[in-house]
PDB file of C-alpha atoms and ligand atoms in Angstrom:
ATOM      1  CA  UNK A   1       0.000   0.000   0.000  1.00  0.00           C
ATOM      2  CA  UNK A   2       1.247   3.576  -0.904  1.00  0.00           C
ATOM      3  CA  UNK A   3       0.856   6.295   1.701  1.00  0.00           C
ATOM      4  CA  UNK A   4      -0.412   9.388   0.140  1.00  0.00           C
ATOM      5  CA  UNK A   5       1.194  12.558   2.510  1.00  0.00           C
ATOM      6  CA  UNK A   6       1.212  16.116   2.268  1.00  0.00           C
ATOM      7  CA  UNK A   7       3.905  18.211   3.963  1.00  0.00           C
ATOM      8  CA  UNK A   8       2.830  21.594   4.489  1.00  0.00           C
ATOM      9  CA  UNK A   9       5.472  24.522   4.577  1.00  0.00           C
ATOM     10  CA  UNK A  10       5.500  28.319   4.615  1.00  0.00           C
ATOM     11  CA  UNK A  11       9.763  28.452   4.835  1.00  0.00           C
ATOM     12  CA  UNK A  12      12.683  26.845   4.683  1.00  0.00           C
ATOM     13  CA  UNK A  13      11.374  23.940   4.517  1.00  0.00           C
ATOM     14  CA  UNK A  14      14.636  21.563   6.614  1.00  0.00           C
ATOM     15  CA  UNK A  15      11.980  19.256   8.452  1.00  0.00           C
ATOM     16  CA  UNK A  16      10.185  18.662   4.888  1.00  0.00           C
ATOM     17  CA  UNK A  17      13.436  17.586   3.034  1.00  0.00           C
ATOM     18  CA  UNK A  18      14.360  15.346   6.090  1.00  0.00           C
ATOM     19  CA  UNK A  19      11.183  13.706   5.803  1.00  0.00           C
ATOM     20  CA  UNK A  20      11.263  13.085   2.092  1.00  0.00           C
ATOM     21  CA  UNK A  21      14.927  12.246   2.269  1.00  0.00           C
ATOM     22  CA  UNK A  22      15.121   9.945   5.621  1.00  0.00           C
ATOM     23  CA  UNK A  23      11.441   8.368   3.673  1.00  0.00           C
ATOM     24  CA  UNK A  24      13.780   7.673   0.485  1.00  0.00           C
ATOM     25  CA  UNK A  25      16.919   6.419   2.300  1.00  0.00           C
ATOM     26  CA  UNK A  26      14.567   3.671   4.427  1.00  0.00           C
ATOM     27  CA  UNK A  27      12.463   2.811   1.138  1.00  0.00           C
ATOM     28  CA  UNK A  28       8.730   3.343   2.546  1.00  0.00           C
ATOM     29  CA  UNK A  29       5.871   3.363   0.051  1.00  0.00           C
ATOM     30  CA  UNK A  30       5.101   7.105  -0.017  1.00  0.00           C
ATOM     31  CA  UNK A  31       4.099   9.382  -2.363  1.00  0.00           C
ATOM     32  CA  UNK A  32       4.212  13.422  -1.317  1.00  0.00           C
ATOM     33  CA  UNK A  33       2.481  16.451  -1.696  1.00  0.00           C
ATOM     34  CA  UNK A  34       3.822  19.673  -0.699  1.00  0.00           C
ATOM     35  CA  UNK A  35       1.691  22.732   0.157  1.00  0.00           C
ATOM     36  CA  UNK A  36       2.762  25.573   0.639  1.00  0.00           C
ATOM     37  CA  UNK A  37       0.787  29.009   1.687  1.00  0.00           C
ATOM     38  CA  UNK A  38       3.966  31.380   0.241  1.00  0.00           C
ATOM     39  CA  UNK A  39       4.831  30.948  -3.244  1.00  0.00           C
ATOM     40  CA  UNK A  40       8.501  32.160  -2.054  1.00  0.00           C
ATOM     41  CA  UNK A  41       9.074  29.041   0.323  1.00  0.00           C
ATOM     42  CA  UNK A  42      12.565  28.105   0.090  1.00  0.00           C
ATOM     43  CA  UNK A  43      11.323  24.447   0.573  1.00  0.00           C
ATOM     44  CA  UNK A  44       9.803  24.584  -2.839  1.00  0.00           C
ATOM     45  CA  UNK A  45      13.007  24.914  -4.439  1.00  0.00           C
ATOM     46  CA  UNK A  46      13.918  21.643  -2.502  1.00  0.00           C
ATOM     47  CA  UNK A  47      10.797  19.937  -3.529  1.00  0.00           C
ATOM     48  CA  UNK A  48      11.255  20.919  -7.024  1.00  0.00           C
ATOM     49  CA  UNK A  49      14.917  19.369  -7.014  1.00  0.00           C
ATOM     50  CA  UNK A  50      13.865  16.148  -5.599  1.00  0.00           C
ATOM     51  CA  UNK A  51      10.909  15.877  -8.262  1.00  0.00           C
ATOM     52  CA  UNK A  52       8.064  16.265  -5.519  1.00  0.00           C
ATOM     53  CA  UNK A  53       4.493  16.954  -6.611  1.00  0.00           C
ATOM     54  CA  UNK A  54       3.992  21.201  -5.268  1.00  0.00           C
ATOM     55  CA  UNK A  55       0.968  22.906  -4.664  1.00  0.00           C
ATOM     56  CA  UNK A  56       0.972  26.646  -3.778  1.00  0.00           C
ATOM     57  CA  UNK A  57      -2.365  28.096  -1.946  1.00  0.00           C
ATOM     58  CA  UNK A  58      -4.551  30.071  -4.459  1.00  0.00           C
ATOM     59  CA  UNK A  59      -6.299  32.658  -2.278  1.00  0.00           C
ATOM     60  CA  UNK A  60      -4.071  34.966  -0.675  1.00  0.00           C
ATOM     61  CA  UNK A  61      -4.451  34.572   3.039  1.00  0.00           C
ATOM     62  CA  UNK A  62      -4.387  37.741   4.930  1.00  0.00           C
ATOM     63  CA  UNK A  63      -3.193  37.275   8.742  1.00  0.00           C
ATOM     64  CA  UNK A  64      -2.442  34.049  10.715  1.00  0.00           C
ATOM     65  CA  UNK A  65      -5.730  32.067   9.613  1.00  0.00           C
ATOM     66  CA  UNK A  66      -6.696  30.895   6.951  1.00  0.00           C
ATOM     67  CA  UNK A  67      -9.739  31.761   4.872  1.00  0.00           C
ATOM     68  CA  UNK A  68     -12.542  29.857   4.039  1.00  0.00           C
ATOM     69  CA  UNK A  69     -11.293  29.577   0.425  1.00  0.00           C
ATOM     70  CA  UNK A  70      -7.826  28.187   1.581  1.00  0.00           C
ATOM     71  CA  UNK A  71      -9.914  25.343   3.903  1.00  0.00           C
ATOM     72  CA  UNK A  72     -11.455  24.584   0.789  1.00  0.00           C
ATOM     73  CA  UNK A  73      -8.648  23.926  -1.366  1.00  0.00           C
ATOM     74  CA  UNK A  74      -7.121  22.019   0.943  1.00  0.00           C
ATOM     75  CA  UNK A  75     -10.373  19.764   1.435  1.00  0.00           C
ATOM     76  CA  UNK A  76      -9.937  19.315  -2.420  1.00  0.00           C
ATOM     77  CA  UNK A  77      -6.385  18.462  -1.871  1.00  0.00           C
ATOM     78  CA  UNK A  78      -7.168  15.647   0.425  1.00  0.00           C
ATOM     79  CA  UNK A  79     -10.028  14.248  -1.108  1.00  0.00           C
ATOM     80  CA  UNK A  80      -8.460  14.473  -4.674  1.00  0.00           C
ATOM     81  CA  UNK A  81      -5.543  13.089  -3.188  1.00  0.00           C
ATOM     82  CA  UNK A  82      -6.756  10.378  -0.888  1.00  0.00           C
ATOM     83  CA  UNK A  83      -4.010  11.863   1.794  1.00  0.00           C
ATOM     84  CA  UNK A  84      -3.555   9.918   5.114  1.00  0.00           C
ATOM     85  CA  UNK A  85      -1.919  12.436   6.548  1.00  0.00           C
ATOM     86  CA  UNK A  86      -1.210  16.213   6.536  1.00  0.00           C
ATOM     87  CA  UNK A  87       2.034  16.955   8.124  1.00  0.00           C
ATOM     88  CA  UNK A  88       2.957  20.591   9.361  1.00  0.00           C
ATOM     89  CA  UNK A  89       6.648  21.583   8.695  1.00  0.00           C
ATOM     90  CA  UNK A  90       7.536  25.026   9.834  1.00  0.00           C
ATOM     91  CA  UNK A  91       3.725  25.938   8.279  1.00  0.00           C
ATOM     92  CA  UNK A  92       2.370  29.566  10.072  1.00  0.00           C
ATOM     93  CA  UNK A  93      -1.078  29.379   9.617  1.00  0.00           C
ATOM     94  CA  UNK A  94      -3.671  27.648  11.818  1.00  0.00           C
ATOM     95  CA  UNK A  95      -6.020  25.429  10.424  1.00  0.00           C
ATOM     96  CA  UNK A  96      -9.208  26.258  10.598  1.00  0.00           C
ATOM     97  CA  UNK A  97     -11.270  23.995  12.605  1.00  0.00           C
ATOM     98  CA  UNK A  98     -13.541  23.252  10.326  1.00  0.00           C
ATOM     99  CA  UNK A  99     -10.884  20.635   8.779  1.00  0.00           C
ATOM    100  CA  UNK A 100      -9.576  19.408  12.124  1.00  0.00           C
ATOM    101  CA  UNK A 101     -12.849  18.275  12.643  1.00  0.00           C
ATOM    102  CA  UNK A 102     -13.916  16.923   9.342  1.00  0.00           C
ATOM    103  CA  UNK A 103     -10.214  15.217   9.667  1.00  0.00           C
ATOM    104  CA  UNK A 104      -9.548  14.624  13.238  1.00  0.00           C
ATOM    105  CA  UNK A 105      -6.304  13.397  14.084  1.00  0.00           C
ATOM    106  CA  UNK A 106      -5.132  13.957  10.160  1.00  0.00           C
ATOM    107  CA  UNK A 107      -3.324  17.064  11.287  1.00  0.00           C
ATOM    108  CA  UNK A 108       0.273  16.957  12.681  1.00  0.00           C
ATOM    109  CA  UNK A 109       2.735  19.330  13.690  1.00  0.00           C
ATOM    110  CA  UNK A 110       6.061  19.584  14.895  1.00  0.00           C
ATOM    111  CA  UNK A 111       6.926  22.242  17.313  1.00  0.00           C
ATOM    112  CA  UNK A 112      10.298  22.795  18.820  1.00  0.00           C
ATOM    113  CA  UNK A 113       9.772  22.483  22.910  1.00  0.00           C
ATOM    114  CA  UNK A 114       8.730  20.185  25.144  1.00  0.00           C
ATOM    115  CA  UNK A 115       4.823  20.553  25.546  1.00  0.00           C
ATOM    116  CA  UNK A 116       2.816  21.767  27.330  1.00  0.00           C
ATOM    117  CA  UNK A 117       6.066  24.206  28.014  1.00  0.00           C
ATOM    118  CA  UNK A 118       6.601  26.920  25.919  1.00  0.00           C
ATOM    119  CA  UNK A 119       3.402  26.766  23.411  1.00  0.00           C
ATOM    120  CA  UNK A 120       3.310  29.685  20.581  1.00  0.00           C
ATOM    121  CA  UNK A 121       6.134  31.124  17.831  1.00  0.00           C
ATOM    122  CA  UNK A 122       9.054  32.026  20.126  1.00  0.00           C
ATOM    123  CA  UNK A 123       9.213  28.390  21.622  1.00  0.00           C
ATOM    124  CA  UNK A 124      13.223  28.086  21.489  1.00  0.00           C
ATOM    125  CA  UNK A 125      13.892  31.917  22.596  1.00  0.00           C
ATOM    126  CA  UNK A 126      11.544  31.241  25.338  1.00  0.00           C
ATOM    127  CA  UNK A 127      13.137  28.552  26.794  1.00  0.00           C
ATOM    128  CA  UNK A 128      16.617  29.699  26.194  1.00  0.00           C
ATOM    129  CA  UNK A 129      15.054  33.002  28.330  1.00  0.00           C
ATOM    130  CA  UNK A 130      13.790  30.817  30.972  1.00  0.00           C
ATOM    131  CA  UNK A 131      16.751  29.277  31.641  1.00  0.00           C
ATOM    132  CA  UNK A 132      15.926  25.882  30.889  1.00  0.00           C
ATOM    133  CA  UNK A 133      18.801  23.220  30.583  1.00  0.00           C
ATOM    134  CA  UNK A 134      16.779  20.844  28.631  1.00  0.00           C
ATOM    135  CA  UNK A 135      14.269  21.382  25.900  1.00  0.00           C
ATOM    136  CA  UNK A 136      13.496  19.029  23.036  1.00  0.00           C
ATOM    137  CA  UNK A 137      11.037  19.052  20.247  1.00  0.00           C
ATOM    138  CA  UNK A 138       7.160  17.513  20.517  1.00  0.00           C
ATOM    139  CA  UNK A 139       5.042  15.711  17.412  1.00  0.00           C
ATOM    140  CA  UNK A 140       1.606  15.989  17.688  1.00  0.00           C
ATOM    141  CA  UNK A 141      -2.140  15.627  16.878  1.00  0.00           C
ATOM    142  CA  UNK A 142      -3.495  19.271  15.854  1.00  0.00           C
ATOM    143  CA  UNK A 143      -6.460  19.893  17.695  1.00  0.00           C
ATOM    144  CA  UNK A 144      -9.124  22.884  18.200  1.00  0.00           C
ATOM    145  CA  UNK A 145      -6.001  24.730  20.395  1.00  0.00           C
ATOM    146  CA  UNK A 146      -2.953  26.064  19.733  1.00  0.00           C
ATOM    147  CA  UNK A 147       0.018  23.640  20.288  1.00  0.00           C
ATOM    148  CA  UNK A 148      -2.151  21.743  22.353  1.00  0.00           C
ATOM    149  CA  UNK A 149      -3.334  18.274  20.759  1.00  0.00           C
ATOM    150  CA  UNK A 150      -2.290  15.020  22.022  1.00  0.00           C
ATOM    151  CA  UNK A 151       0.982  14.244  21.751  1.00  0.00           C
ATOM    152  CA  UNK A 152       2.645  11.605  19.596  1.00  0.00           C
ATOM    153  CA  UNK A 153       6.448  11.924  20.298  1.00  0.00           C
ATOM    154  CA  UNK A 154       8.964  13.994  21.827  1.00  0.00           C
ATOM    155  CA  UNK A 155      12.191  13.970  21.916  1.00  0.00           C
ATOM    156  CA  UNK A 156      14.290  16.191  24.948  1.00  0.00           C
ATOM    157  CA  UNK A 157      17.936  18.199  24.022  1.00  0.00           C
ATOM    158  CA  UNK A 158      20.094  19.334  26.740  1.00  0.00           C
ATOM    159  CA  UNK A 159      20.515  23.050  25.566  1.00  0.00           C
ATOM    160  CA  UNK A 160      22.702  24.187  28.695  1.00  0.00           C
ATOM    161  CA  UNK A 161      25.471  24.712  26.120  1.00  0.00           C
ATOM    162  CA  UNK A 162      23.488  27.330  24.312  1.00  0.00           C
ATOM    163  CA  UNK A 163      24.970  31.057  24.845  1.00  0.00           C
ATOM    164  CA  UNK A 164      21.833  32.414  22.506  1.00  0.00           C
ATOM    165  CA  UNK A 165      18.522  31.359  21.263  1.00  0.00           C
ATOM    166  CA  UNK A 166      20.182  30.809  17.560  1.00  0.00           C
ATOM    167  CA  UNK A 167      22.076  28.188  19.603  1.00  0.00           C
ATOM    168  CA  UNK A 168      18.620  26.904  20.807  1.00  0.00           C
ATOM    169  CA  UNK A 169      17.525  26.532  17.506  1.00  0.00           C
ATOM    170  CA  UNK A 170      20.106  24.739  16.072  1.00  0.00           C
ATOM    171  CA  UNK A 171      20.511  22.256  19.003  1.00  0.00           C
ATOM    172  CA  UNK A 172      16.278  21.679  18.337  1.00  0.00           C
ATOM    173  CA  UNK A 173      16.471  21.307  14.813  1.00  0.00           C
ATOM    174  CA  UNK A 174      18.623  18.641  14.363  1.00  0.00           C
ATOM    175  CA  UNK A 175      16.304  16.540  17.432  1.00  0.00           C
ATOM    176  CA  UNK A 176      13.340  17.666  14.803  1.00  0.00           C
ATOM    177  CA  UNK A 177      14.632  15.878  11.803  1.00  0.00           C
ATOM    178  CA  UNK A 178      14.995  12.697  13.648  1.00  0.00           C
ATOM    179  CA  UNK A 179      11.726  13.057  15.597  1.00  0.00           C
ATOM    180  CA  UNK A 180       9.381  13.931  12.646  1.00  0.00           C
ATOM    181  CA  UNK A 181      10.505  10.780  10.141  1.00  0.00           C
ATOM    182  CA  UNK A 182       9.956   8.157  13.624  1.00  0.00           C
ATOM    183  CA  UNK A 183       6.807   9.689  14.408  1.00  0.00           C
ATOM    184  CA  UNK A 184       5.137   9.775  10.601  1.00  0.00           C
ATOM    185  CA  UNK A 185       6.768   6.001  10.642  1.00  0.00           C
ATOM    186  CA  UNK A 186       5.297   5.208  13.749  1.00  0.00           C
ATOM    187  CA  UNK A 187       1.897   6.323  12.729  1.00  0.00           C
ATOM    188  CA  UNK A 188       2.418   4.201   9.330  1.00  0.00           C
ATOM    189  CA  UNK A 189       3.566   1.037  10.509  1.00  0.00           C
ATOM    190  CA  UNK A 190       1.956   0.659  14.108  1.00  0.00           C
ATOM    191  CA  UNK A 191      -1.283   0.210  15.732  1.00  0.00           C
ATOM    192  CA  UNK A 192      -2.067   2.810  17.622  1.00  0.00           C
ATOM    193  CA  UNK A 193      -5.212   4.465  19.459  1.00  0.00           C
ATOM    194  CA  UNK A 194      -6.269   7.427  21.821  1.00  0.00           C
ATOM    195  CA  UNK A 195      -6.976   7.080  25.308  1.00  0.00           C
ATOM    196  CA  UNK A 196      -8.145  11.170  26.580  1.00  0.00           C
ATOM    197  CA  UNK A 197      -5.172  12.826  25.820  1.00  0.00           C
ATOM    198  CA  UNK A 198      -2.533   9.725  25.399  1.00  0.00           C
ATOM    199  CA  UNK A 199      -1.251   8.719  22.052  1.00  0.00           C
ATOM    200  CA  UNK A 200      -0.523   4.839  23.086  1.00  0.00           C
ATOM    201  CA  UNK A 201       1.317   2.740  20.658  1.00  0.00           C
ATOM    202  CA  UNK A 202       0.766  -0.899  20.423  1.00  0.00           C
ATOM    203  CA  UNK A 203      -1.631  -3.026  21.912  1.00  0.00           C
TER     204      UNK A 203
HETATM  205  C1  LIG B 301      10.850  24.283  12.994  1.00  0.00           C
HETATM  206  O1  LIG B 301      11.644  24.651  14.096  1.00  0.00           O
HETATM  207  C2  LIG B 301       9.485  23.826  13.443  1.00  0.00           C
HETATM  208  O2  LIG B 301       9.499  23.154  14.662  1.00  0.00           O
HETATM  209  C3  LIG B 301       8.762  25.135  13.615  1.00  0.00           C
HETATM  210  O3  LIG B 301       9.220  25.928  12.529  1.00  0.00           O
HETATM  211  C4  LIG B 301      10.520  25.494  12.133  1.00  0.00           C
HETATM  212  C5  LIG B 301      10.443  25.162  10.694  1.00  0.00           C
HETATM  213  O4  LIG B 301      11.696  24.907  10.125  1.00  0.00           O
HETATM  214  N1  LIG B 301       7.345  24.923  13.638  1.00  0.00           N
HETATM  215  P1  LIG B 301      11.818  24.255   8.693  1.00  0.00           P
HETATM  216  O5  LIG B 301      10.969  25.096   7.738  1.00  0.00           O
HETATM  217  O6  LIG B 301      11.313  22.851   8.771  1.00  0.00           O
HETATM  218  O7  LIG B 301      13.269  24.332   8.351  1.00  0.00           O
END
């Protein structure tokens, strides 16, 4: 069985290539769809290069939501595309909830602390104000909230090295590229269900 996924960017796009190229180097059956809300997202250069399917957002989306125009395209996207799952990479708008709950638990993101700590943009320059020693990077469900769904992975980084929330950044990063491929792998290749709020592989 092929896995139909769609990684959906605004940037740079580093957690996207690591997922298409970690998804490459171990062989699994997937074929990708990258979405992108900004037509300038480095990423797309990246997808371009590696020969993956990209589809830029029609409607111009005006703040930090998107429109009801956007929620439909990507409806079409999924539907057209039979997509399993919709994967979040470094993408700034929220998704409406009209989708998470046509879709539940289709939406994933990656965000780069340790939830329930440090929720919201800043998460690494947070922490690294804090004070924290360790930090680490969280995969989960997209729900209703903001950086709040039930969580499918994390992975912790000791960031007591750090001397600036660059540093931070970095240290996170490379934890996300690891994190993101096992957790999309994890959801493809083992049972798992949703007990309240816990994510519970196996069984
Ligand atoms: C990552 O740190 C991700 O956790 C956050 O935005 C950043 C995106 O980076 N949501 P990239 O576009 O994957 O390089």
């Amino acid at each position: 069985m092929i896995f139909k996924i769609a990684i959906l960017i605004s940037g740079r796009g580093s957690n996207m290539e690591s997922l298409l190229n970690k998804s490459l180097e171990n062989k699994l059956d997937i074929e990708f769809i990258v979405i992108s809300d900004n037509p300038n997202a480095e990423g797309l250069l990246i997808a371009e290069r590696m020969g993956v399917r990209a589809i830029v957002l029609k409607e111009s989306i005006k703040g930090c939501k998107l429109n009801e125009e956007n929620a439909n395209e990507i409806e079409r996207i999924i539907e057209e595309n039979n997509i399993y799952l919709m994967l979040l990479a470094g993408f700034m708008r929220i998704i409406p909830n009209k989708l998470i709950k046509k879709y539940p638990m289709k939406f994933i993101n990656i965000h780069p602390s340790l939830l329930p700590s440090f929720k919201g943009k800043e998460a690494q320059k947070d922490a690294f104000d804090y004070g924290v020693k360790v930090s680490g990077c969280t995969v989960h469900f997209i729900d209703e909230g903001i950086d709040t769904g039930p969580i499918i992975m994390q992975r912790s980084v000791d960031i007591s090295s750090a001397s600036n929330a660059e540093e931070v950044k970095t240290l996170i990063l490379k934890a996300e590229h690891n994190l993101y491929f096992e957790a999309m792998r994890g959801l493809l290749e083992k049972n798992y269900h949703i007990e309240g709020r816990r994510v519970i592989f196996g069984g």
